[in-house]
């Protein structure tokens, strides 16, 4: 029984969807899964196991930012033998032409976090998605007519930032979006031979300053959840 999830052995499926928001975990479980069982509510960070088209799936809230994500991903992998983790979340767009509601599949995750530099003795590691999941998600999105882009993202430790030009260098190097979780998820997955992919809907555009309401974000998350469920 792990410290933060606290589920019993066998209560969590091999495949887990990991939204940041525990209320989204609940919504995804209630909207898409049958025979739903809530295995955790520690800190209100809910986790559920159910069935989607005959396959056992869990949905676990992971919180915001890399330290929180790392806590849940570590426990899922090391204590519950989870083999596939799909982050379903939101990101800010770093390109004028990528609109709210579009889906970005994070092929690689750059970061300003020190969490990896500390691990790699000051050198830079390149966290990447599992190619098979990425390939499947891309083709599934095309099939479902969901507007989709594939590329690098930036996982940052800052949401509120005093420097308005901070993202320019990333945008100038082809990075599509910014969020706060994927770099550590991909790194932990690589280290433990686990498959991981981040499927992100654009909730705000950092160039045009448009942003989606909380309600709009929730609707968009439902799209990404369906995409994630269809590829596992
Ligand atoms: N910045 C960081 N994380 C995010 C953003 C953003 O603009 N949008 C969604 N997650």
Short mmCIF file of C-alpha atoms and ligand atoms in Angstrom, two decimals:
data_model
loop_
_atom_site.label_atom_id
_atom_site.label_comp_id
_atom_site.label_asym_id
_atom_site.label_seq_id
_atom_site.Cartn_x
_atom_site.Cartn_y
_atom_site.Cartn_z
CA UNK A 1 0.00 0.00 0.00
CA UNK A 2 1.70 3.21 -1.15
CA UNK A 3 2.00 6.46 0.79
CA UNK A 4 0.01 8.83 -1.42
CA UNK A 5 -2.28 6.52 -3.41
CA UNK A 6 -2.84 3.90 -0.74
CA UNK A 7 -4.65 1.40 -2.95
CA UNK A 8 -4.45 -2.30 -2.18
CA UNK A 9 -2.43 -4.61 -4.46
CA UNK A 10 -4.39 -5.41 -7.61
CA UNK A 11 -6.77 -2.45 -7.36
CA UNK A 12 -5.06 -0.45 -10.11
CA UNK A 13 -5.08 -1.53 -13.77
CA UNK A 14 -1.92 -1.93 -15.90
CA UNK A 15 -3.03 1.06 -17.95
CA UNK A 16 -3.66 4.41 -16.27
CA UNK A 17 -4.97 7.73 -17.54
CA UNK A 18 -3.37 10.54 -15.54
CA UNK A 19 -5.19 13.89 -15.64
CA UNK A 20 -3.82 16.61 -13.35
CA UNK A 21 -7.21 17.43 -11.85
CA UNK A 22 -8.79 14.74 -9.63
CA UNK A 23 -12.27 16.02 -10.55
CA UNK A 24 -11.42 15.28 -14.18
CA UNK A 25 -10.37 11.80 -13.11
CA UNK A 26 -13.84 11.38 -11.61
CA UNK A 27 -15.53 12.81 -14.68
CA UNK A 28 -13.58 10.53 -17.03
CA UNK A 29 -14.32 7.47 -14.88
CA UNK A 30 -18.03 8.31 -14.68
CA UNK A 31 -18.39 9.26 -18.35
CA UNK A 32 -16.44 6.47 -20.02
CA UNK A 33 -15.92 3.51 -17.70
CA UNK A 34 -18.30 0.85 -16.45
CA UNK A 35 -18.08 -1.07 -13.14
CA UNK A 36 -16.24 1.89 -11.62
CA UNK A 37 -14.55 1.46 -8.26
CA UNK A 38 -12.83 4.30 -6.38
CA UNK A 39 -9.60 2.94 -4.90
CA UNK A 40 -8.23 6.19 -3.45
CA UNK A 41 -9.24 9.56 -2.14
CA UNK A 42 -6.17 10.52 -0.12
CA UNK A 43 -5.81 14.36 -0.26
CA UNK A 44 -8.89 14.27 -2.54
CA UNK A 45 -6.54 13.02 -5.28
CA UNK A 46 -9.06 10.51 -6.52
CA UNK A 47 -8.26 7.29 -8.38
CA UNK A 48 -10.73 4.95 -10.06
CA UNK A 49 -10.64 1.60 -11.80
CA UNK A 50 -13.24 0.48 -14.32
CA UNK A 51 -13.72 -1.08 -17.73
CA UNK A 52 -13.63 0.46 -21.20
CA UNK A 53 -14.66 -1.78 -24.11
CA UNK A 54 -13.73 -4.85 -22.09
CA UNK A 55 -10.34 -3.57 -20.94
CA UNK A 56 -9.49 -2.74 -17.33
CA UNK A 57 -8.39 0.89 -17.02
CA UNK A 58 -7.59 3.19 -14.10
CA UNK A 59 -7.82 6.97 -13.95
CA UNK A 60 -5.71 8.75 -11.34
CA UNK A 61 -5.42 12.46 -10.51
CA UNK A 62 -1.77 13.56 -10.58
CA UNK A 63 -1.89 17.18 -9.44
CA UNK A 64 -0.12 20.17 -10.96
CA UNK A 65 3.59 20.36 -11.67
CA UNK A 66 6.42 17.87 -11.87
CA UNK A 67 6.95 17.10 -8.16
CA UNK A 68 3.30 16.09 -7.77
CA UNK A 69 3.26 14.16 -11.06
CA UNK A 70 6.45 12.33 -10.03
CA UNK A 71 4.92 11.22 -6.74
CA UNK A 72 1.91 9.61 -8.42
CA UNK A 73 3.83 8.22 -11.42
CA UNK A 74 6.47 6.67 -9.13
CA UNK A 75 3.88 4.96 -6.98
CA UNK A 76 1.85 3.76 -9.98
CA UNK A 77 4.91 2.23 -11.60
CA UNK A 78 6.84 0.94 -8.62
CA UNK A 79 4.09 -0.10 -6.21
CA UNK A 80 1.28 -1.07 -8.59
CA UNK A 81 3.17 -2.43 -11.65
CA UNK A 82 1.53 0.00 -14.04
CA UNK A 83 2.88 -0.48 -17.58
CA UNK A 84 1.23 2.35 -19.53
CA UNK A 85 0.53 5.91 -18.38
CA UNK A 86 -1.25 8.41 -20.57
CA UNK A 87 -1.35 11.96 -19.33
CA UNK A 88 -4.55 13.68 -20.44
CA UNK A 89 -4.13 17.36 -19.78
CA UNK A 90 -4.04 20.88 -21.10
CA UNK A 91 -1.29 23.13 -22.42
CA UNK A 92 -0.73 26.68 -23.56
CA UNK A 93 -0.01 27.12 -27.26
CA UNK A 94 3.27 28.77 -28.30
CA UNK A 95 2.14 29.20 -31.93
CA UNK A 96 -0.35 31.81 -33.11
CA UNK A 97 -1.97 29.33 -35.50
CA UNK A 98 -2.66 26.57 -32.94
CA UNK A 99 -6.17 27.27 -31.66
CA UNK A 100 -7.96 26.50 -28.41
CA UNK A 101 -9.29 22.95 -28.36
CA UNK A 102 -6.67 21.52 -30.74
CA UNK A 103 -4.76 18.46 -29.53
CA UNK A 104 -0.99 18.35 -29.18
CA UNK A 105 0.73 14.98 -28.86
CA UNK A 106 3.94 15.65 -26.97
CA UNK A 107 6.71 13.90 -28.91
CA UNK A 108 9.40 15.33 -26.63
CA UNK A 109 9.32 17.36 -23.43
CA UNK A 110 11.92 20.08 -22.83
CA UNK A 111 12.13 21.50 -19.35
CA UNK A 112 13.46 24.32 -17.17
CA UNK A 113 13.16 22.06 -14.13
CA UNK A 114 16.28 21.02 -12.27
CA UNK A 115 14.76 17.64 -11.52
CA UNK A 116 16.52 16.01 -14.49
CA UNK A 117 19.76 17.99 -14.41
CA UNK A 118 20.23 16.76 -10.87
CA UNK A 119 19.76 13.19 -12.08
CA UNK A 120 22.02 13.52 -15.13
CA UNK A 121 24.95 15.28 -13.41
CA UNK A 122 24.22 18.66 -14.97
CA UNK A 123 23.79 17.29 -18.50
CA UNK A 124 20.58 17.56 -20.50
CA UNK A 125 18.41 14.50 -21.08
CA UNK A 126 15.73 14.49 -23.81
CA UNK A 127 12.52 12.95 -22.47
CA UNK A 128 10.44 11.44 -25.30
CA UNK A 129 7.05 9.79 -25.71
CA UNK A 130 6.58 6.09 -26.38
CA UNK A 131 6.57 5.91 -30.17
CA UNK A 132 3.92 3.19 -30.50
CA UNK A 133 1.43 5.16 -28.36
CA UNK A 134 2.27 8.35 -30.23
CA UNK A 135 1.77 6.71 -33.60
CA UNK A 136 -1.54 5.15 -32.54
CA UNK A 137 -2.81 8.42 -31.00
CA UNK A 138 -1.95 10.36 -34.14
CA UNK A 139 -3.81 7.98 -36.43
CA UNK A 140 -6.75 7.65 -34.04
CA UNK A 141 -7.11 11.44 -33.82
CA UNK A 142 -7.14 11.66 -37.62
CA UNK A 143 -9.78 8.93 -37.72
CA UNK A 144 -11.95 10.75 -35.14
CA UNK A 145 -11.43 14.07 -37.03
CA UNK A 146 -9.82 15.64 -33.96
CA UNK A 147 -7.42 18.44 -35.03
CA UNK A 148 -4.02 17.14 -33.96
CA UNK A 149 -0.38 18.29 -33.98
CA UNK A 150 2.73 16.33 -33.04
CA UNK A 151 5.85 18.00 -31.70
CA UNK A 152 7.96 19.08 -28.78
CA UNK A 153 6.52 20.79 -25.73
CA UNK A 154 8.03 22.71 -22.80
CA UNK A 155 7.38 21.41 -19.26
CA UNK A 156 7.94 24.35 -16.95
CA UNK A 157 8.07 24.89 -13.21
CA UNK A 158 6.40 28.31 -13.62
CA UNK A 159 2.76 29.07 -14.31
CA UNK A 160 2.92 32.73 -13.27
CA UNK A 161 6.08 34.28 -14.61
CA UNK A 162 7.40 37.84 -14.40
CA UNK A 163 9.25 37.58 -17.71
CA UNK A 164 6.83 37.93 -20.66
CA UNK A 165 9.51 36.87 -23.20
CA UNK A 166 10.33 33.65 -21.45
CA UNK A 167 8.73 31.38 -24.05
CA UNK A 168 10.19 33.10 -27.11
CA UNK A 169 13.32 30.98 -27.33
CA UNK A 170 11.21 27.80 -27.15
CA UNK A 171 8.73 29.01 -29.77
CA UNK A 172 11.69 29.96 -31.99
CA UNK A 173 12.92 26.39 -31.80
CA UNK A 174 9.67 24.81 -32.95
CA UNK A 175 8.23 23.96 -29.54
CA UNK A 176 4.42 23.83 -29.80
CA UNK A 177 3.10 24.21 -26.27
CA UNK A 178 3.78 24.65 -22.59
CA UNK A 179 2.58 22.63 -19.61
CA UNK A 180 4.04 21.50 -16.30
CA UNK A 181 4.20 17.69 -16.09
CA UNK A 182 5.36 15.66 -19.08
CA UNK A 183 9.16 15.89 -18.79
CA UNK A 184 9.27 14.00 -15.52
CA UNK A 185 6.59 11.53 -16.59
CA UNK A 186 8.58 10.61 -19.72
CA UNK A 187 11.82 10.36 -17.75
CA UNK A 188 10.38 8.07 -15.09
CA UNK A 189 8.71 5.96 -17.77
CA UNK A 190 12.00 5.55 -19.67
CA UNK A 191 13.87 4.56 -16.53
CA UNK A 192 11.34 1.88 -15.63
CA UNK A 193 10.54 0.53 -19.11
CA UNK A 194 7.01 1.92 -18.87
CA UNK A 195 5.12 3.38 -21.85
CA UNK A 196 4.05 7.02 -21.56
CA UNK A 197 2.38 9.64 -23.73
CA UNK A 198 0.95 13.09 -23.04
CA UNK A 199 -2.19 14.03 -24.94
CA UNK A 200 -2.80 17.73 -24.42
CA UNK A 201 -5.61 20.02 -25.48
CA UNK A 202 -4.81 23.66 -25.97
CA UNK A 203 -6.51 25.62 -23.16
CA UNK A 204 -4.82 28.96 -23.83
CA UNK A 205 -2.72 30.64 -26.49
CA UNK A 206 0.28 32.49 -25.09
CA UNK A 207 0.72 34.51 -28.30
CA UNK A 208 -2.87 35.70 -28.86
CA UNK A 209 -3.69 35.62 -25.08
CA UNK A 210 -6.97 33.79 -25.72
CA UNK A 211 -7.95 31.28 -23.05
CA UNK A 212 -10.65 28.71 -22.50
CA UNK A 213 -13.09 28.76 -19.56
CA UNK A 214 -12.92 26.02 -16.94
CA UNK A 215 -16.02 24.51 -18.56
CA UNK A 216 -14.45 24.56 -22.03
CA UNK A 217 -11.36 22.88 -20.64
CA UNK A 218 -13.44 20.09 -19.16
CA UNK A 219 -15.20 19.46 -22.50
CA UNK A 220 -11.86 19.34 -24.27
CA UNK A 221 -10.49 16.92 -21.72
CA UNK A 222 -13.34 14.56 -22.59
CA UNK A 223 -12.04 14.50 -26.19
CA UNK A 224 -8.52 13.69 -25.09
CA UNK A 225 -9.81 11.03 -22.70
CA UNK A 226 -11.69 9.32 -25.53
CA UNK A 227 -8.60 9.46 -27.71
CA UNK A 228 -6.48 7.97 -24.91
CA UNK A 229 -9.00 5.21 -24.21
CA UNK A 230 -9.25 4.25 -27.86
CA UNK A 231 -5.50 3.64 -28.19
CA UNK A 232 -5.10 1.44 -25.14
N1 LIG B 1 1.40 27.49 -18.77
C1 LIG B 1 1.76 26.43 -18.04
N2 LIG B 1 0.99 25.35 -17.94
C2 LIG B 1 -0.16 25.34 -18.62
C3 LIG B 1 -0.58 26.42 -19.37
C4 LIG B 1 0.25 27.54 -19.47
O1 LIG B 1 -0.07 28.52 -20.15
N3 LIG B 1 -1.80 26.10 -19.90
C5 LIG B 1 -2.10 24.86 -19.46
N4 LIG B 1 -1.12 24.40 -18.69
#
